[in-house]
Amino acid sequence: MRTLLPPPPPSSPDYSPALASLAARILYPNPLPSTASNLPLYILSAAALPSARGTAYDDLLPYVLARLPSNDDLIAGLQYEIIFFANPGEGDKKKLPGWQWLVQTYGLLSRVLRKRLKRLWVVGAERWVRVLVEGVLTVVVGAGKGRRKVGFWRGVEALEGVGVDVREVCVPASVWMGELRRRKRRKGDEEGYGGKRGRRAFGVREPLPRKGGDGEGARLPRVLREATSFLLMEECVKTEGLFRVNAKAVMVEALREMYERGQQFVVWKERETVLCFPCWREGVGDVGVDELEEKEGFDVHAAAGLVKMWYGELREPVFPQSCYQGLEKFYGGEGVALEPEQLAEMLREDAEWTILSKTARRILRMHLLPLLSRVTDFEEWNRMTAPSLAVCFAPALLRGPDIEEDMKMMTIVRRLLEAMTAHWKSHLAPALDLDHGEFEDELRLPEAISDREDPLEEAEAGVSSREAQMSGITLIDNDTSASDTQQEDDEEEGDDPPPLPVRPDTLSLQAREPPPLPPRPRTFSGPGDERAPLPPRVRSSTVAGMPTTSPASSLSQGPMNGPDGKVKRKPAPTVQPLPRYSMVVGPSGQQHATLEHMPFYNTVEQPIEEAQDLDADLYADPDLPMYEATPDSPSRRTIPRKPVPKQGQKGGE
């Protein structure tokens, strides 16, 4: 059986720096041990695996396995854990080696290396990868031993259920982007992590957190501090098209989710420039990332897109709709000159009147204007002038309900931002008593541990979207924003709301009974105050259209009785038969007596005179059956019927 040889030493001519660098991206130790067991944790990324067509995996394997703990440490009793991110990323799905190579690789591992592996978490594996791993473990290792050590999880969030703090894991950038694609594809989750479990940086109530958490001034949030520090590095700030060239949307969304989670290790990388701020853990101190140049990172355009996204998702934009009228009145004219003194008065902390809120002025002074001014210092390389930067940032500073109105105001905001950027270093910063060193201090890593991470703002119950959280009516003046008003209310004392009224006792309410209802009368009282039983029910019917009543009851007097002792009832309406032409006109040319008072409408095309002559013969025949009134039934009226034609008479005779 073939044995696994260690890689050659770095001083050997057979040593391959390319394979060693590739192995450092495939398998590397996590900066912090596992939070579940406090054991060394290793990260294995399938996205970093090269294509099997152009790389000899047999030559690469010794460099990869050499990054695991040594045999001496393992024999001494050291155990370790591995997190395997099995998502291959955006590359070719067939770049992974075959299962035969996987079985041979497991057979080349030393016995102590296999025994000291405590846990293997496989995250984001496809079904065929899971079947492959389980098959290898069943055939080579054994069903019981292998499956007890291996766990399969669908996404990164699932690791939190087994005690692994994902925030302290240095997850590759490709894994975060693949996780975001998988969630949107399977669950349709467009709102992201922050919309479900709270927010730290984007769309929060206080965009500038307080220093130390006690309200002693404001500071920049972590996302702006780290992204701006990377943007202003010499190789990054000289990038052509900075803030104009858009990054991949999935990359910016992945960065946003990492900062909303509070991910401790965010790696920035642009060619040879790499940046990652250290993480602090109690009992350990500041922990940095080793071999940072070999890690996957986010480029400079992703950092620029993240800064613009932060401004675009402010809960209250820098130029809200409430200041549109002032913008158009004082700065809307084409010939209006934007003097530095006028701009400085707009940005001053203690300004008597200004169209901007206090929080908006702080954001412009502490971050946006110093950043844009620094970028214009390198416009020879990045080709970004003050007008170009104003065009890129103006849409992110406006967010009103009317798009057409925003487009009109965007021209004014663009002129203001261009003038502020051009005059910042020469006029505005000295007029506001600000120097270059204060901006540098804001970008440094805070000494206070509580200031290194932004506070988590819990999600509002019953609110599912960002627009719903931002909706509402707030009455403030021009000099105060919603977040400033909240801070002032927190600092005031003695303004407690009045107490609520005492809640009534539940038992006392139950003991009270409503007053008894009066007894229902069962007798009927007449005018003479004689109590007698109620009269029997009187039924009415109609006979030939005339109402008839039952015999009178024994009650002869009462409020419902007439003077004759009979019960008053409303008579039923008389049933009138529908008119027919044969019964409307009689033999003498007059209307029939039954329909004497009914209006007559001719619906026959022939004249009435011809119709009368036609019916005269029918009425003259005495043998036709007809109901007539009799003395016994004076109320019964005659209803003529259509005569039956005589025998021998047919149509046309």
XYZ file of C-alpha atoms in Angstrom, residues 92-623:
532
model
C -16.917 24.369 -12.480
C -18.933 21.830 -10.522
C -16.808 19.021 -11.961
C -13.555 20.360 -10.551
C -13.786 18.183 -7.433
C -11.874 14.904 -7.593
C -13.635 11.571 -7.928
C -14.636 9.263 -5.118
C -11.776 6.880 -5.894
C -9.291 9.598 -4.996
C -11.217 10.347 -1.812
C -11.046 6.702 -0.682
C -7.329 6.521 -1.423
C -6.703 9.771 0.474
C -8.465 8.524 3.579
C -6.412 5.350 3.439
C -3.180 7.384 3.378
C -4.019 9.185 6.624
C -2.174 8.001 9.694
C -4.092 6.123 12.332
C -3.520 8.735 15.002
C -4.766 11.476 12.653
C -8.038 9.632 12.143
C -8.466 8.751 15.814
C -7.896 12.279 17.114
C -10.527 13.816 14.847
C -13.389 14.509 17.214
C -15.950 16.162 14.942
C -16.366 16.816 11.218
C -19.107 19.251 10.241
C -20.068 19.201 6.544
C -21.886 22.448 5.684
C -23.792 23.160 2.478
C -23.173 19.798 0.848
C -25.239 18.641 -2.085
C -27.013 15.339 -1.850
C -24.465 13.492 -3.947
C -21.631 14.734 -1.722
C -23.414 13.510 1.371
C -24.034 10.098 -0.155
C -20.397 9.912 -1.231
C -19.015 10.783 2.208
C -21.368 8.415 4.010
C -20.464 5.621 1.591
C -16.740 6.085 2.143
C -17.163 6.148 5.909
C -19.318 3.028 5.842
C -16.965 1.017 3.613
C -13.593 2.160 4.883
C -14.166 3.155 8.496
C -17.318 1.390 9.537
C -20.890 2.470 9.904
C -20.798 3.137 13.650
C -17.448 4.868 14.051
C -17.645 7.181 11.056
C -21.204 8.423 11.377
C -20.803 9.367 15.027
C -18.129 11.907 14.110
C -19.705 13.399 10.984
C -22.615 15.839 10.921
C -24.300 17.315 7.865
C -25.803 20.807 7.957
C -27.578 22.711 5.226
C -26.238 26.214 5.942
C -23.900 28.243 8.107
C -26.708 29.239 10.470
C -27.263 25.591 11.405
C -23.863 25.476 13.147
C -25.217 27.720 15.866
C -27.502 24.887 16.944
C -24.529 22.648 17.885
C -22.731 25.277 19.962
C -20.430 26.740 17.289
C -20.244 30.539 17.396
C -20.170 31.362 13.692
C -19.200 34.961 14.422
C -15.748 33.772 15.549
C -15.186 31.534 12.520
C -13.115 32.895 9.623
C -15.530 31.880 6.879
C -14.263 32.379 3.282
C -15.906 35.050 1.161
C -17.030 32.517 -1.443
C -18.904 30.594 1.249
C -20.882 33.665 2.284
C -21.829 34.436 -1.298
C -22.859 30.821 -1.914
C -24.890 30.851 1.308
C -26.734 33.960 0.166
C -27.532 32.454 -3.243
C -28.763 29.230 -1.691
C -31.102 31.017 0.715
C -32.617 33.219 -1.966
C -33.033 30.281 -4.319
C -34.688 27.909 -1.861
C -36.535 30.158 0.547
C -36.985 33.382 -1.387
C -35.480 35.327 1.526
C -34.819 38.820 0.139
C -34.717 40.599 3.461
C -31.578 38.952 4.780
C -30.317 38.247 8.248
C -30.849 41.729 9.658
C -34.573 41.825 8.899
C -35.232 38.731 11.056
C -32.922 38.937 14.081
C -32.269 42.641 14.446
C -29.853 45.163 12.995
C -26.419 46.433 13.873
C -25.365 48.798 11.100
C -27.951 49.310 8.343
C -31.202 51.181 8.905
C -30.785 51.461 12.684
C -32.346 54.155 14.839
C -28.968 55.551 15.908
C -26.632 55.545 12.876
C -23.770 56.957 14.970
C -23.449 54.831 18.134
C -22.455 56.379 21.429
C -18.927 55.982 22.695
C -18.677 53.472 25.485
C -22.445 53.108 25.517
C -22.788 55.965 28.058
C -23.590 58.788 25.649
C -20.203 60.566 25.748
C -20.200 61.668 22.122
C -20.751 59.746 18.896
C -18.451 57.454 16.943
C -18.414 55.857 13.520
C -20.077 52.449 13.202
C -17.856 49.454 12.615
C -18.910 48.976 8.989
C -17.848 52.521 8.043
C -14.654 52.350 10.086
C -13.349 49.147 8.507
C -14.552 49.748 4.942
C -13.172 53.311 4.904
C -9.835 52.193 6.345
C -9.470 49.732 3.477
C -10.572 52.277 0.848
C -7.984 54.859 1.941
C -5.043 52.479 1.730
C -2.649 53.725 -0.924
C -3.165 50.952 -3.443
C -6.946 51.028 -3.020
C -7.550 54.774 -3.172
C -5.700 54.924 -6.490
C -8.081 52.447 -8.104
C -9.573 53.937 -11.240
C -13.324 54.452 -11.092
C -13.566 54.280 -7.294
C -17.236 54.626 -6.244
C -18.215 54.691 -9.942
C -17.563 51.049 -10.842
C -20.194 48.792 -9.306
C -19.242 45.602 -7.512
C -21.124 42.324 -7.707
C -24.455 42.677 -5.986
C -24.128 39.315 -4.233
C -20.732 40.356 -2.839
C -22.116 43.572 -1.336
C -25.119 41.709 0.079
C -22.806 39.125 1.646
C -20.784 41.899 3.286
C -23.945 43.497 4.594
C -25.081 40.238 6.156
C -21.676 39.645 7.758
C -21.769 43.006 9.523
C -25.378 42.523 10.560
C -24.394 39.204 12.137
C -21.415 40.748 13.886
C -18.859 38.576 12.071
C -15.482 39.157 13.704
C -13.159 38.298 10.810
C -13.895 40.249 7.621
C -10.990 39.970 5.170
C -10.406 42.757 2.627
C -8.084 42.032 -0.252
C -7.111 44.026 -3.368
C -4.160 42.538 -5.244
C -1.298 42.653 -2.720
C -3.127 44.788 -0.154
C -4.871 42.795 2.589
C -6.615 44.066 5.708
C -8.417 42.296 8.554
C -9.001 43.803 11.982
C -8.236 41.556 14.968
C -10.844 39.992 17.189
C -10.826 40.262 20.969
C -11.809 37.366 23.219
C -11.868 37.431 26.975
C -8.930 35.540 28.410
C -7.137 35.499 25.054
C -6.919 39.146 23.995
C -6.582 40.392 20.425
C -6.370 37.575 17.911
C -5.372 38.198 14.301
C -5.562 36.087 11.179
C -2.414 34.208 10.198
C -1.338 33.932 6.545
C -3.697 36.746 5.699
C -2.331 37.121 2.186
C -3.571 33.625 1.327
C -7.168 34.188 2.463
C -10.111 34.991 0.270
C -11.299 38.559 0.641
C -13.574 41.300 -0.661
C -12.161 43.793 -3.162
C -12.120 47.597 -3.139
C -15.257 48.006 -5.252
C -17.205 45.883 -2.757
C -16.041 48.208 0.028
C -17.130 51.270 -1.963
C -20.520 49.700 -2.690
C -20.956 48.884 0.997
C -20.389 52.521 1.983
C -22.966 53.736 -0.539
C -25.409 51.094 0.679
C -25.031 52.315 4.265
C -25.968 55.854 3.235
C -28.817 54.640 1.054
C -30.389 52.628 3.898
C -30.302 55.301 6.586
C -33.603 55.349 8.413
C -33.670 59.138 8.029
C -31.744 60.228 4.905
C -29.228 63.052 5.027
C -31.589 65.242 2.985
C -35.126 64.211 4.029
C -38.284 65.368 2.352
C -38.867 67.970 5.080
C -35.896 70.015 3.810
C -36.901 70.017 0.121
C -38.679 73.350 0.423
C -35.626 74.988 2.017
C -33.310 73.475 -0.584
C -35.333 74.870 -3.443
C -35.788 78.262 -1.789
C -32.195 79.003 -0.778
C -30.086 76.850 -3.122
C -32.357 76.072 -6.078
C -31.561 79.031 -8.313
C -29.077 78.518 -11.106
C -27.250 81.737 -10.307
C -27.050 81.109 -6.547
C -23.427 81.184 -5.408
C -22.506 78.599 -2.772
C -20.084 80.507 -0.593
C -17.882 78.640 1.921
C -19.247 80.720 4.810
C -22.801 79.746 3.896
C -21.871 76.060 3.662
C -20.007 76.183 6.964
C -23.057 77.669 8.672
C -25.148 74.797 7.314
C -22.762 72.199 8.819
C -22.046 73.915 12.132
C -22.920 72.014 15.319
C -24.462 75.016 17.063
C -26.139 76.586 14.020
C -29.204 78.664 14.846
C -31.053 77.594 11.730
C -30.250 74.989 9.107
C -32.137 72.657 6.800
C -30.155 69.616 8.027
C -30.737 67.693 11.224
C -28.075 67.357 13.880
C -27.371 63.720 13.004
C -27.034 64.549 9.291
C -24.522 67.302 10.045
C -22.496 64.941 12.212
C -22.397 62.289 9.486
C -21.210 64.834 6.914
C -18.525 66.268 9.193
C -17.268 62.981 10.654
C -17.208 60.767 7.562
C -18.611 61.675 4.157
C -16.905 65.006 3.420
C -13.452 63.965 4.751
C -13.679 60.729 2.749
C -14.597 62.431 -0.525
C -11.945 65.091 -0.022
C -9.299 62.402 0.488
C -10.391 60.565 -2.668
C -10.100 63.746 -4.749
C -6.462 64.087 -3.609
C -5.699 61.057 -5.833
C -7.866 62.042 -8.799
C -4.797 61.807 -11.030
C -4.942 58.029 -10.577
C -8.579 57.234 -9.802
C -10.101 59.793 -12.231
C -12.664 60.780 -9.607
C -13.212 64.528 -9.253
C -15.594 66.358 -6.920
C -18.404 66.501 -9.543
C -17.978 62.778 -10.272
C -18.192 61.851 -6.585
C -21.257 64.086 -6.156
C -23.002 62.242 -8.976
C -22.222 58.885 -7.326
C -23.421 59.823 -3.803
C -26.367 62.173 -4.466
C -28.901 59.342 -5.084
C -27.958 57.718 -1.760
C -28.632 60.921 0.198
C -32.236 61.332 -1.006
C -35.125 58.974 -0.391
C -38.520 60.602 -0.584
C -41.921 59.130 -1.453
C -42.077 60.961 -4.802
C -39.414 59.920 -7.314
C -40.006 62.924 -9.568
C -39.521 65.286 -6.651
C -36.319 63.467 -5.694
C -34.995 63.892 -9.213
C -35.590 67.654 -9.020
C -33.846 67.906 -5.650
C -30.963 65.710 -6.794
C -29.578 68.521 -8.945
C -29.443 70.852 -5.945
C -27.920 68.202 -3.672
C -25.318 67.423 -6.316
C -24.275 71.086 -6.449
C -24.108 71.288 -2.648
C -22.063 68.109 -2.325
C -19.683 69.190 -5.058
C -19.078 72.561 -3.385
C -18.624 71.020 0.075
C -16.091 68.497 -1.247
C -14.114 71.157 -3.108
C -13.988 73.579 -0.128
C -13.616 71.030 2.668
C -9.864 71.029 3.143
C -9.301 74.738 2.474
C -12.300 76.453 4.102
C -14.893 74.220 5.732
C -12.687 72.085 7.988
C -10.800 75.087 9.460
C -14.073 77.006 9.920
C -15.518 74.043 11.847
C -12.334 73.599 13.946
C -11.625 70.180 12.425
C -8.271 68.867 11.308
C -7.005 65.866 9.423
C -5.977 64.020 12.574
C -9.524 63.718 13.932
C -10.656 61.783 10.904
C -7.682 59.445 11.263
C -8.539 58.867 14.920
C -12.092 57.878 14.029
C -10.766 55.188 11.666
C -8.436 53.564 14.214
C -9.408 50.465 16.159
C -11.098 51.685 19.376
C -9.342 50.939 22.627
C -12.597 50.273 24.438
C -13.785 46.736 23.716
C -17.430 47.822 23.780
C -16.803 50.272 20.924
C -15.394 47.657 18.549
C -18.828 46.208 17.801
C -22.098 48.019 17.256
C -25.048 47.319 19.574
C -27.713 44.972 18.292
C -31.082 46.551 17.690
C -33.814 43.993 18.196
C -36.305 43.498 15.393
C -39.734 45.006 15.920
C -42.532 42.526 16.505
C -45.030 42.270 13.685
C -42.868 44.231 11.209
C -41.454 42.296 8.284
C -40.025 44.903 5.960
C -37.697 47.850 6.231
C -40.287 50.288 4.889
C -42.773 49.275 7.582
C -40.223 49.874 10.331
C -39.448 53.329 8.955
C -43.077 54.384 8.568
C -44.677 56.756 11.044
C -45.237 60.410 11.837
C -42.539 62.339 13.704
C -42.861 66.012 14.546
C -39.401 67.532 14.969
C -37.788 70.850 14.291
C -35.147 71.585 11.683
C -32.354 71.302 14.220
C -33.166 67.878 15.633
C -33.446 64.442 14.081
C -35.456 61.495 15.338
C -32.414 59.839 16.927
C -31.359 63.100 18.651
C -34.825 63.518 20.086
C -34.656 59.990 21.463
C -31.273 60.685 23.088
C -32.535 63.893 24.691
C -35.593 62.113 26.061
C -33.383 59.432 27.599
C -31.226 62.043 29.341
C -34.137 63.987 30.836
C -35.354 62.989 34.281
C -38.550 63.722 36.126
C -40.746 63.725 33.041
C -42.423 60.427 33.708
C -45.847 59.953 32.143
C -48.868 60.133 34.461
C -49.864 56.839 36.057
C -52.633 54.798 34.552
C -56.008 54.693 36.371
C -56.576 51.917 38.857
C -57.856 48.819 37.225
C -61.240 47.751 38.697
C -61.360 44.624 40.757
C -62.479 41.620 38.752
C -64.194 39.971 41.719
C -66.251 43.047 42.468
C -67.455 43.127 38.875
C -68.482 39.522 39.029
C -70.377 40.048 42.310
C -72.581 42.728 40.818
C -75.823 41.439 39.327
C -77.992 43.356 36.888
C -81.419 44.494 38.133
C -84.188 41.941 37.586
C -86.376 42.387 34.537
C -90.095 43.113 35.079
C -92.327 40.029 34.748
C -93.808 39.457 31.357
C -97.582 40.102 31.408
C -99.695 37.096 30.667
C -103.095 38.850 30.741
C -104.677 41.603 28.703
C -106.119 44.745 30.253
C -109.045 46.556 28.653
C -110.238 50.054 29.130
C -112.226 49.065 32.198
C -109.082 47.676 33.829
C -110.570 44.206 33.685
C -107.903 41.558 33.473
C -108.871 38.970 30.911
C -106.977 36.405 28.873
C -105.480 37.473 25.584
C -107.775 37.183 22.569
C -107.366 34.150 20.376
C -105.357 34.478 17.255
C -107.457 35.677 14.330
C -106.738 34.262 10.955
C -107.643 35.977 7.723
C -107.978 34.534 4.261
C -109.020 35.739 0.893
C -111.760 34.289 -1.205
C -111.816 35.468 -4.797
C -109.658 38.401 -3.799
C -111.849 39.522 -0.843
C -110.671 39.122 2.791
C -112.794 37.179 5.216
C -112.331 37.013 8.981
C -113.214 34.503 11.586
C -116.105 35.143 13.952
C -115.587 37.832 16.536
C -114.007 36.801 19.824
C -115.527 37.189 23.197
C -113.656 40.446 23.694
C -115.957 43.236 22.684
C -113.830 46.096 23.942
C -110.128 46.773 23.746
C -107.544 48.976 22.102
C -107.468 46.690 19.026
C -111.231 46.385 18.665
C -113.635 48.584 16.739
C -116.909 50.011 17.995
C -118.755 46.898 16.879
C -116.481 44.641 18.916
C -114.656 43.177 15.941
C -110.886 43.020 15.728
C -109.451 45.506 13.290
C -107.455 43.940 10.510
C -105.984 45.462 7.421
C -107.831 44.008 4.380
C -105.860 42.083 1.826
C -105.469 43.742 -1.578
C -107.901 42.741 -4.319
C -106.514 40.424 -6.940
C -106.860 42.054 -10.345
C -106.668 39.777 -13.406
C -104.344 40.687 -16.219
C -106.194 42.420 -19.106
C -106.718 40.667 -22.368
C -107.705 42.215 -25.616
C -110.913 40.159 -25.903
C -112.144 41.455 -22.563
C -111.186 45.093 -22.941
C -113.653 46.028 -25.716
C -117.288 44.977 -25.478
C -119.906 44.505 -28.208
C -121.019 48.145 -27.972
C -117.518 49.468 -28.402
C -117.269 50.417 -24.701
C -114.808 49.102 -22.163
C -115.868 46.172 -20.070
C -117.382 47.046 -16.724
C -114.764 45.070 -14.796
C -111.909 47.108 -16.304
C -113.783 50.356 -16.488
C -111.206 52.353 -14.594
C -108.111 50.635 -16.009
C -105.945 52.374 -18.627
C -105.971 50.795 -22.045
C -102.942 50.443 -24.275
C -103.154 49.138 -27.798
C -100.443 46.531 -28.438
C -101.905 45.206 -31.705
C -100.710 46.461 -35.053
C -104.281 46.635 -36.535
C -106.513 49.611 -35.685
C -108.826 49.510 -32.694
C -111.929 49.797 -34.863
C -111.101 46.555 -36.667
C -110.452 44.808 -33.350
C -113.811 45.953 -32.002
C -115.670 44.567 -35.069
C -113.774 41.306 -34.694
C -114.825 40.839 -31.075
C -118.410 41.978 -31.605
C -119.373 38.597 -33.041
C -117.817 36.783 -30.102
C -119.754 38.753 -27.517
C -123.019 38.428 -29.530
C -122.923 34.630 -29.286
C -125.032 33.620 -26.223
C -123.658 30.064 -26.085
